[in-house]
Short mmCIF file of C-alpha atoms and ligand atoms in Angstrom, two decimals:
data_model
loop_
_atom_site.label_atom_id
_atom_site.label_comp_id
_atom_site.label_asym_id
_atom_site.label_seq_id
_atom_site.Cartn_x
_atom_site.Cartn_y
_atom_site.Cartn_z
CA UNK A 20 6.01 0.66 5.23
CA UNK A 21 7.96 2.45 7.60
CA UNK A 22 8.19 6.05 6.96
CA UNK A 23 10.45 8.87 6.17
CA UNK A 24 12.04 9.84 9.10
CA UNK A 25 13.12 6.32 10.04
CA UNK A 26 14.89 4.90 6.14
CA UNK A 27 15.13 6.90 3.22
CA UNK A 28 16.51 4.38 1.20
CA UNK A 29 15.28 2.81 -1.55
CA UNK A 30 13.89 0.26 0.69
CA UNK A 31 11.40 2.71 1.30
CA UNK A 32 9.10 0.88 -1.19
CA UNK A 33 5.61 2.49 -2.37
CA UNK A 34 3.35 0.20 -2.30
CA UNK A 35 1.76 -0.51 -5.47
CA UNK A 36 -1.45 -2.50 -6.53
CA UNK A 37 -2.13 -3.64 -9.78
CA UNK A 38 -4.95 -2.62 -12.14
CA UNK A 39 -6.54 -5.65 -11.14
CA UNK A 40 -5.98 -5.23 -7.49
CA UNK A 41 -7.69 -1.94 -8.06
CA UNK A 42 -10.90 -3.47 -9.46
CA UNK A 43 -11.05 -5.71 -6.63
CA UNK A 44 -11.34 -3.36 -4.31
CA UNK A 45 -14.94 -2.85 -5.30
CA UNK A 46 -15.31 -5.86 -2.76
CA UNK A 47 -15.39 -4.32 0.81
CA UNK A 48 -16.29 -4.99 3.98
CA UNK A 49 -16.58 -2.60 6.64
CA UNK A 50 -16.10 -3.28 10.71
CA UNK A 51 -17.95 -0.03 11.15
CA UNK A 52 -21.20 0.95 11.57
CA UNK A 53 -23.49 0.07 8.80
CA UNK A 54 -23.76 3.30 6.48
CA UNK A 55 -27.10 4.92 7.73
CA UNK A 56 -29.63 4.62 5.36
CA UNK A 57 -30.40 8.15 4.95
CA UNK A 58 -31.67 10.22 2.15
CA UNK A 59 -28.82 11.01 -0.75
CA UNK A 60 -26.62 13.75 0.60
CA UNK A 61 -27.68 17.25 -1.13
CA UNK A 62 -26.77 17.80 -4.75
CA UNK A 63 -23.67 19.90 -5.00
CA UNK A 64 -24.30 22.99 -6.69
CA UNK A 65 -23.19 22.98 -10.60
CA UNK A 66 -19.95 23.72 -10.97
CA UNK A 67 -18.14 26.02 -12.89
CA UNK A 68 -14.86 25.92 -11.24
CA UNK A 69 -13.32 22.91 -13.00
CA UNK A 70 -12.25 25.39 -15.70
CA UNK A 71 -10.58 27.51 -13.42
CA UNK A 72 -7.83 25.18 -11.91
CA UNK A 73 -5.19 25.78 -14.23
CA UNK A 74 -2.78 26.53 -11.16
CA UNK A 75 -3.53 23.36 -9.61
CA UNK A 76 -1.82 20.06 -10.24
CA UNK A 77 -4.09 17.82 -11.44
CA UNK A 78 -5.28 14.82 -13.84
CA UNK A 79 -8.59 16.84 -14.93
CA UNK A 80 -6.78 19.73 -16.29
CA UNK A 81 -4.84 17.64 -18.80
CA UNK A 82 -8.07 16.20 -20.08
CA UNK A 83 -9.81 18.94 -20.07
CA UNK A 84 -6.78 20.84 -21.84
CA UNK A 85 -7.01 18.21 -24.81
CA UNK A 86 -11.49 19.65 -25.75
CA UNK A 87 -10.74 23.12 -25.46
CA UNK A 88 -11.96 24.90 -22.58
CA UNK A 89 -15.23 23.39 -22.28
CA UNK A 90 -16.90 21.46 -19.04
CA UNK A 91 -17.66 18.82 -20.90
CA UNK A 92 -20.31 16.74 -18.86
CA UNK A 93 -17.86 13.69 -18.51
CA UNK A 94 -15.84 16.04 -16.84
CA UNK A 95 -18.37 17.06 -14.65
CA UNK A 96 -19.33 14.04 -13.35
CA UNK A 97 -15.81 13.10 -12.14
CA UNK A 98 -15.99 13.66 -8.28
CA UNK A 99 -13.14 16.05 -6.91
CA UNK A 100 -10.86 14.94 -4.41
CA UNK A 101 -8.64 17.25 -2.91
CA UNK A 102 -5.49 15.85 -1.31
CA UNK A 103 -5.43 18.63 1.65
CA UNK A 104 -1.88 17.88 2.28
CA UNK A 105 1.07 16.13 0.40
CA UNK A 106 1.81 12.90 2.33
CA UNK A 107 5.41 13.44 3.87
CA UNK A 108 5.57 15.98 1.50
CA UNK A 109 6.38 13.35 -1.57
CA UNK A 110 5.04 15.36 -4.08
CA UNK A 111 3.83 13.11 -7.90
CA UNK A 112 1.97 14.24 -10.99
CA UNK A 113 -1.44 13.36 -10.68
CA UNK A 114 -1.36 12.32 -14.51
CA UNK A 115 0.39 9.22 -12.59
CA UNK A 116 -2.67 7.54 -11.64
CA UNK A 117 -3.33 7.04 -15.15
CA UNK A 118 0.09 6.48 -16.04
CA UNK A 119 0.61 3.94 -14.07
CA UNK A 120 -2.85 2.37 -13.03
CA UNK A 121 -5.15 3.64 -15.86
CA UNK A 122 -6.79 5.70 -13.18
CA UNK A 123 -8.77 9.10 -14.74
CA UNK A 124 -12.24 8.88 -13.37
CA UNK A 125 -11.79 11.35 -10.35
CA UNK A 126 -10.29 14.96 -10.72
CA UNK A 127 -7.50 14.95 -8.29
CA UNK A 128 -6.30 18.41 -6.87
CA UNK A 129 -4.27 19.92 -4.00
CA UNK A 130 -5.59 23.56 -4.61
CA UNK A 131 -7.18 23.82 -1.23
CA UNK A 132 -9.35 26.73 -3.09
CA UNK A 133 -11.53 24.17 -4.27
CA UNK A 134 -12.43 22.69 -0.76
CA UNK A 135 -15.96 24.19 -1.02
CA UNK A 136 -16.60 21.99 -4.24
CA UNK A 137 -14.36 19.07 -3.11
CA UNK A 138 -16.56 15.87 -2.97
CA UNK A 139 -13.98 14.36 -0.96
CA UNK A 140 -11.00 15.42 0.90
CA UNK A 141 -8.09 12.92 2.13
CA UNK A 142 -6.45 13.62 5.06
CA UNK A 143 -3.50 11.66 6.10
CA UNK A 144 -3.12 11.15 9.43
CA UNK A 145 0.58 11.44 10.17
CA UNK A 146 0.25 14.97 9.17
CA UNK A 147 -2.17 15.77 11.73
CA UNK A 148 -1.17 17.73 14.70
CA UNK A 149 -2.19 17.09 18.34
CA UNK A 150 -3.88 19.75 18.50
CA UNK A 151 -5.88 19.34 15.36
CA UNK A 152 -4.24 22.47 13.48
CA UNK A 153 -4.59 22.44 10.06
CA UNK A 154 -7.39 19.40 9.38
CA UNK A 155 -9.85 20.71 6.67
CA UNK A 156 -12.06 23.31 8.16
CA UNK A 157 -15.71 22.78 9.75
CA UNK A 158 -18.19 22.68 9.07
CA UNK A 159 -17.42 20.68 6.18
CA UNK A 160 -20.07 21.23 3.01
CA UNK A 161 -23.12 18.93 3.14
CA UNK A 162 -22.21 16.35 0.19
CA UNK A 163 -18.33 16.15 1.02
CA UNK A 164 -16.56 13.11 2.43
CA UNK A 165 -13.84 12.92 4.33
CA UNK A 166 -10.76 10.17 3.94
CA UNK A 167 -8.14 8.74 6.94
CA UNK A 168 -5.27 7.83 4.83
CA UNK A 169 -3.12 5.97 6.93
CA UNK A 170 -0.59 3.25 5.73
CA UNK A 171 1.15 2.25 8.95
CA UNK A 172 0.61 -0.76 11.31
CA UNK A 173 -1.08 0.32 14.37
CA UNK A 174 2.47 -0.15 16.47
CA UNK A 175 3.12 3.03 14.47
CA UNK A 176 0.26 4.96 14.76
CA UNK A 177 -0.70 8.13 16.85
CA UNK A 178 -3.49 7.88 18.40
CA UNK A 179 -4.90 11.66 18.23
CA UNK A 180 -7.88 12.69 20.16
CA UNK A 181 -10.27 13.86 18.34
CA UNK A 182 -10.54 12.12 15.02
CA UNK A 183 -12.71 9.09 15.95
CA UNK A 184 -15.74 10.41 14.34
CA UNK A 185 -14.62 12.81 12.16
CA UNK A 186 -14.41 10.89 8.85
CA UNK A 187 -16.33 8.88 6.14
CA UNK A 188 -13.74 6.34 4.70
CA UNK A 189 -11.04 4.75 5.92
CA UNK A 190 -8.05 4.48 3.19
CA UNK A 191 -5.66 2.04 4.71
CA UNK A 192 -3.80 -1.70 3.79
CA UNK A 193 -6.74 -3.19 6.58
CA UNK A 194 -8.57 -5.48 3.97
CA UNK A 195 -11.90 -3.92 6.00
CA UNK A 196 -10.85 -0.66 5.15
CA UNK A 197 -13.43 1.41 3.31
CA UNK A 198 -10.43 1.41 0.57
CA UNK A 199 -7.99 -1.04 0.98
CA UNK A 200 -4.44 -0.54 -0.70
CA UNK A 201 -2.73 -3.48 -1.85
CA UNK A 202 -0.81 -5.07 -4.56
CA UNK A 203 -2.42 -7.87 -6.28
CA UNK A 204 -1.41 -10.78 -8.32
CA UNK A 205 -3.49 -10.53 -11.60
CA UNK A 206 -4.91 -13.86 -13.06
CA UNK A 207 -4.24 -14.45 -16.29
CA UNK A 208 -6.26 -15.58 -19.24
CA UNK A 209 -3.87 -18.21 -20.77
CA UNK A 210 -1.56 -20.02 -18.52
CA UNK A 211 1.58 -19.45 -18.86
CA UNK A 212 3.98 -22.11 -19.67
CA UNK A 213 7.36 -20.18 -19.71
CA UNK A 214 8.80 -18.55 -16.98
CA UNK A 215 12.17 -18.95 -16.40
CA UNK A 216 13.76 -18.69 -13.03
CA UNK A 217 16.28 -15.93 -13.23
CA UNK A 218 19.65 -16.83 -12.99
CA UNK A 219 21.11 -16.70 -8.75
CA UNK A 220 24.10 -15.81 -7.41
CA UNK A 221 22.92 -15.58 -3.94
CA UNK A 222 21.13 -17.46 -1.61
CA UNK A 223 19.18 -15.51 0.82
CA UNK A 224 19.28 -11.50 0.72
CA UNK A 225 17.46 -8.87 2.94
CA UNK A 226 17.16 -5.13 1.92
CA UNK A 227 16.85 -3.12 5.09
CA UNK A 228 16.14 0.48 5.93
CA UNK A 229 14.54 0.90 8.95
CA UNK A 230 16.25 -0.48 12.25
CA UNK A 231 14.57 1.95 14.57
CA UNK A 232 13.52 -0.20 17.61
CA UNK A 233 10.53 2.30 18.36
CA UNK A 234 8.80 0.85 15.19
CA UNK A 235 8.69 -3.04 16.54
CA UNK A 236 11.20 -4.15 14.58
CA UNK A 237 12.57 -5.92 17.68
CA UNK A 238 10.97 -9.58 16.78
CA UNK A 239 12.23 -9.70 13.16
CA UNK A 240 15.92 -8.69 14.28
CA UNK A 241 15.88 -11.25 17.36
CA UNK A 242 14.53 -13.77 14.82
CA UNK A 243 17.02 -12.83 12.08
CA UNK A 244 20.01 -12.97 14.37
CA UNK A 245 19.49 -16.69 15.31
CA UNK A 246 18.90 -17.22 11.77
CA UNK A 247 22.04 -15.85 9.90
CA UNK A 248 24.31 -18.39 12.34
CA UNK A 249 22.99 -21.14 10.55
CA UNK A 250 22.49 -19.49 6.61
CA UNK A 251 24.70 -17.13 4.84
CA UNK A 252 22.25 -13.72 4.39
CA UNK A 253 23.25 -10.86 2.20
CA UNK A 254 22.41 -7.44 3.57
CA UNK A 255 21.79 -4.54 1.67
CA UNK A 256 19.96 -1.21 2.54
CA UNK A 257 20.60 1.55 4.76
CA UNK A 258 20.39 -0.13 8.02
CA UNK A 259 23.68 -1.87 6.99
CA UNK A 260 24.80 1.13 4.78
CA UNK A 261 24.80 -0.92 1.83
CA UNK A 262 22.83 1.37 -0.19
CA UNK A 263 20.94 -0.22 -2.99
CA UNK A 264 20.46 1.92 -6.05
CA UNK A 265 17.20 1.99 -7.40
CA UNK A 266 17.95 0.72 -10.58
CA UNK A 267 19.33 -2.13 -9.28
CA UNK A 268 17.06 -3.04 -6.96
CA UNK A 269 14.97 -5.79 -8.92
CA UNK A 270 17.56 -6.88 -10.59
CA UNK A 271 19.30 -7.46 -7.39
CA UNK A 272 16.34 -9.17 -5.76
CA UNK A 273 16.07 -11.85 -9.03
CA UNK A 274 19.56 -12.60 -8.26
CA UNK A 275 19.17 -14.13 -4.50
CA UNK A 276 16.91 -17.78 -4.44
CA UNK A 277 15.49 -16.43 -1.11
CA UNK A 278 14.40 -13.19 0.28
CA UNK A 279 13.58 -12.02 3.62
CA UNK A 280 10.26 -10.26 3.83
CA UNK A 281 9.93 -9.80 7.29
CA UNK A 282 7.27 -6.93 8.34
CA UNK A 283 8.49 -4.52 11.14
CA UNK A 284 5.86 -5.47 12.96
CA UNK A 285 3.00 -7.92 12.96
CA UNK A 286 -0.77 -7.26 12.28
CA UNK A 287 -3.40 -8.62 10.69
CA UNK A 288 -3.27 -7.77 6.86
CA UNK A 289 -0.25 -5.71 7.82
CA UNK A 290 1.61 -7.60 4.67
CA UNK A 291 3.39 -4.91 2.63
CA UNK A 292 5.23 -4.67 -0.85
CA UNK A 293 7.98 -6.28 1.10
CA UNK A 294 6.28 -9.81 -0.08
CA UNK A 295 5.84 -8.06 -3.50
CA UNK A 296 9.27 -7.64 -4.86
CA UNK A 297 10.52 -11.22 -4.50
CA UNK A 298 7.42 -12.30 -6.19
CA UNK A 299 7.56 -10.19 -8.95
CA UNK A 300 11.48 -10.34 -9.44
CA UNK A 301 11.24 -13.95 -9.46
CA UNK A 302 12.39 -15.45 -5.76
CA UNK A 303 11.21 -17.18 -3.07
CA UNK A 304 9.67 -14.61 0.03
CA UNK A 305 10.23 -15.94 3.50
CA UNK A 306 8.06 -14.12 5.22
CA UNK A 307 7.39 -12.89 8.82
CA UNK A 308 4.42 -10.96 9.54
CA UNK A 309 0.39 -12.32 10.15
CA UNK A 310 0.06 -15.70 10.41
CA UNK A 311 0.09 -17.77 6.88
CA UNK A 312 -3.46 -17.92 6.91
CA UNK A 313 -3.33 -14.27 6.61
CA UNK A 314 -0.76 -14.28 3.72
CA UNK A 315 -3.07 -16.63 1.62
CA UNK A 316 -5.80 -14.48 1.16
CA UNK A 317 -3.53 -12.33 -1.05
CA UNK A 318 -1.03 -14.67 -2.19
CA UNK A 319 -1.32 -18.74 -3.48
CA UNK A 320 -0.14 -21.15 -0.38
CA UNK A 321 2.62 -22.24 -2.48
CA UNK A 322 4.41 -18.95 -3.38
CA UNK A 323 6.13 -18.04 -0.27
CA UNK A 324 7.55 -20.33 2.89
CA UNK A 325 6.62 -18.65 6.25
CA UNK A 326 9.02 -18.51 9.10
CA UNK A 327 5.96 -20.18 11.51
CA UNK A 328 5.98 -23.16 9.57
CA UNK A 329 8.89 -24.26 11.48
CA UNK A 330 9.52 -24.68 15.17
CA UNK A 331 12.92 -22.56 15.05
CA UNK A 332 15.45 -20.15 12.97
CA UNK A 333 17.61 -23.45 12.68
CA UNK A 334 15.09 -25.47 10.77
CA UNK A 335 14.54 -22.66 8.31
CA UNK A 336 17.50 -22.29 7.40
CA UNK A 337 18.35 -26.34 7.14
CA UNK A 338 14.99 -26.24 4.98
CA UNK A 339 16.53 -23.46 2.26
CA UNK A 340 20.34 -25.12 2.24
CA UNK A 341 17.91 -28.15 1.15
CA UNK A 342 15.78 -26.11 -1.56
CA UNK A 343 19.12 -25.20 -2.85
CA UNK A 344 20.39 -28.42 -3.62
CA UNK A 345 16.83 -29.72 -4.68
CA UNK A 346 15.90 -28.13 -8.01
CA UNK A 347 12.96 -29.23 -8.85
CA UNK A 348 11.54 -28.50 -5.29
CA UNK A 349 12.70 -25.28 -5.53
CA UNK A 350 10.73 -24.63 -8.94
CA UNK A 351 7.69 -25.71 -7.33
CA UNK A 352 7.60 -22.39 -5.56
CA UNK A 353 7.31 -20.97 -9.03
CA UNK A 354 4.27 -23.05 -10.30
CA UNK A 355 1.56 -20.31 -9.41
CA UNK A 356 2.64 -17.99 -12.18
CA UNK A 357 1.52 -20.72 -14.73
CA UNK A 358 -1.86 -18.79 -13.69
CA UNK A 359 -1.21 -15.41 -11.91
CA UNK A 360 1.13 -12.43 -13.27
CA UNK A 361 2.94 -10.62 -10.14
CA UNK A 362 3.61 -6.75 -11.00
CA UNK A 363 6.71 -4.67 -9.86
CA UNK A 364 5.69 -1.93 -7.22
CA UNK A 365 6.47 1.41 -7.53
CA UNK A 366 10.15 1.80 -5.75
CA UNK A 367 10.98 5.25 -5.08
CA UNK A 368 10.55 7.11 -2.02
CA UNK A 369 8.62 9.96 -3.23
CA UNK A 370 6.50 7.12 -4.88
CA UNK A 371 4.72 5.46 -1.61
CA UNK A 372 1.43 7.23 -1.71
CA UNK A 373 0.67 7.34 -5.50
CA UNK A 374 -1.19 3.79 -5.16
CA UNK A 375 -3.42 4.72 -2.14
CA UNK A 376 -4.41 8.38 -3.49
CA UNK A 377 -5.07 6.33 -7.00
CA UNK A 378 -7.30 4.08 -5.09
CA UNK A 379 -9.39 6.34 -3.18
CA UNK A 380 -10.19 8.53 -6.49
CA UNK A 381 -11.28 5.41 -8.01
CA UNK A 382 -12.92 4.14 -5.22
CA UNK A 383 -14.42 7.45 -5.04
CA UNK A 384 -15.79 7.22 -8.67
CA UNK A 385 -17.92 4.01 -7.90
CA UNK A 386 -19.20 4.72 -4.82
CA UNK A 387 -20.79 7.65 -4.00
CA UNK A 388 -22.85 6.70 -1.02
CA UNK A 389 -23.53 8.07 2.36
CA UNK A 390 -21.44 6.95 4.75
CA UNK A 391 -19.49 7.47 8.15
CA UNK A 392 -16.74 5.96 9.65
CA UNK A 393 -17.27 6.41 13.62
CA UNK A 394 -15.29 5.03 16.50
CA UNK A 395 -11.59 4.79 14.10
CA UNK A 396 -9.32 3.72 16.52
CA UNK A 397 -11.50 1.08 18.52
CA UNK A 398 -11.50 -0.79 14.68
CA UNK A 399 -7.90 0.08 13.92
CA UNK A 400 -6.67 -0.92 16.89
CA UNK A 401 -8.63 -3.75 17.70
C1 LIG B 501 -19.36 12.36 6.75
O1 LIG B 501 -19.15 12.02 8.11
C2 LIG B 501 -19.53 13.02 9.02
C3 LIG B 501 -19.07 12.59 10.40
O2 LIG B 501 -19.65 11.38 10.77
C4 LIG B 501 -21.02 13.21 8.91
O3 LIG B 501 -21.45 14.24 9.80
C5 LIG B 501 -21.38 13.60 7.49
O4 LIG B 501 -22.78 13.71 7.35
C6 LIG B 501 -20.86 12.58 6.50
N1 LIG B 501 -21.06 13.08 5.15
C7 LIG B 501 -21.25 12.33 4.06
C8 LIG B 501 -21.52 13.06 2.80
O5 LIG B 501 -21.20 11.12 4.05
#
């Protein structure tokens, strides 16, 4: 994702994960220090705060609302993370982790007056200042946990002094994150037997909002522009102020047999909602990003074409004029959702961070172990 200042435009996709995706993050592996074995981290002190949030916007309140005023000890046991500051200032109703990911089991917040009971606090990074204004104050209580939430590819990332051992989980789209963020194709009980291919009017499209050449996007635009001489590509997006409405965005996507998906820049698991629209609107993704290899731990082999499995632009594009005129080959790019279900990612703007802050308070809720993430940027930039 590229971020605010750069494309406001609807192709400013949150990235979403589904329910499943969510589960599946109980799987992690970790490039950082083994967690220390060390004695559980002191009980917090009983709480009797929880009641006295009303003011703050979050998911507990509305639960707690519904059995009077009573700290029920379900309630209690939900771990409070504070979100210490609104990501790019896109602002969402807690109540959405539910809503849209059947997310409740943390007690989210962003009343910094419960720091001293927060069990964990997220942090994300582009709000930090150089000089470390403004990160949660120190010394932090015993049992609380600190999160980096950061969603950009290292070509975008500050690297601030300071922060390499300051936190205890890593919140990020690395799949060796302490919480990875991702969307993820659900597998389904029954196969499915009828999906249609939505009807197309197009034949390749590209949605575009960020052009900034600070952000790397220099190797998809030389790549593109050999391309489009030999395939006709319909632009859309505010790069090529041809604004997209929201509405009409997946609807939009169905309609093209091809879409670009072409990362800004390339990094290992740097593979964004980008690939998830086309799949769950119903085209092809041709994508540019990680190598393939990369792509197919998250998505079946057969699901997208990659832009390295030919030598040049020119043969890509003399491979899709031949998809269109060959039918059934084109439908075999369609056979994986006999078994898998794609889901549509959340599209608005002020939507982007509602899947990663979901994660982490359900990550959060499972695992409540010591840990410490030391040395940040030699594993996120490595
Ligand atoms: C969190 O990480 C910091 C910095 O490494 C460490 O001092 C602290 O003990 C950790 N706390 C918990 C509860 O994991």
């Amino acid at each position: 994702m590229m971020s605010s200042k750069n494309g406001s435009s609807l192709c400013r996709l949150g990235v979403v994960v589904t329910l499943a995706g969510v589960i599946s993050m109980s799987i992690m592996f970790s490039m950082f220090k083994p967690s220390q074995k060390c004695p559980l981290p002191p009980p917090k002190p009983k709480l009797n705060s929880v009641k006295n949030c009303t003011n703050s916007n979050n998911v507990a309140k509305s639960s707690n609302s519904v059995k009077s005023n009573s700290v029920t000890e379900k309630a209690e046991e939900k771990p409070i993370v504070l979100l210490w500051v609104w990501p790019e200032n896109y602002r969402f109703d807690f109540s959405d982790c539910k809503t849209f990911y059947n997310i409740d089991n943390c007690h989210l917040t962003d009343d910094r007056a419960l720091y001293n009971d927060a069990d964990n606090v997220i942090v994300y990074h582009r709000n930090i200042q150089w000089d470390l204004s403004d990160l949660p104050p120190s010394p932090r209580p015993p049992f609380q946990r600190w999160i980096w939430l950061h969603l950009e590819s290292p070509t975008n990332t500050k690297r601030i002094t300071g922060l390499e051992n300051l936190f205890n989980l890593t919140l990020s789209y690395r799949q060796d994150a302490d919480i990875p963020v991702r969307m993820r194709l659900m597998t389904r009980k029954k196969p499915n037997e009828d999906f249609v291919i939505p009807k197309k009017d197009k034949l390749v499209c590209w949605i575009v909002s960020n052009n900034d050449p600070l952000t790397g996007v220099d190797t998809r635009n030389v790549f593109y522009r050999e391309f489009s001489k030999y395939i006709q590509v319909t632009l859309f997006g505010k790069a090529y102020a041809r604004f997209l409405d929201y509405n009409d965005y997946y609807p939009t996507m169905a309609s093209c047999k091809f879409y670009l998906a072409f990362e800004n820049s390339v990094h290992k698991d740097y593979i964004t909602e980008k690939i998830n629209g086309p799949l769950a609107a119903g085209t092809v993704p041709v994508v540019l990003g990680p190598p393939r290899r990369n792509y197919e731990n998250f998505v079946p082999a057969e699901s997208f074409i990659h832009v390295n499995d030919f030598p040049d632009a020119k043969s890509l594009a003399e491979y899709l004029l031949h998809l269109d005129k060959d039918e059934d080959a084109y439908r075999k790019y369609f056979n994986w959702r006999k078994h898998l279900t794609p889901s549509p990612h959340l599209i608005l703007q002020t939507q982007e961070f509602i899947l990663a802050i979901c994660t982490a308070c359900d990550h959060v809720a499972r695992h409540r172990e010591y840990k410490e993430a030391h040395d940040l940027y030699d594993w996120y930039f490595s």
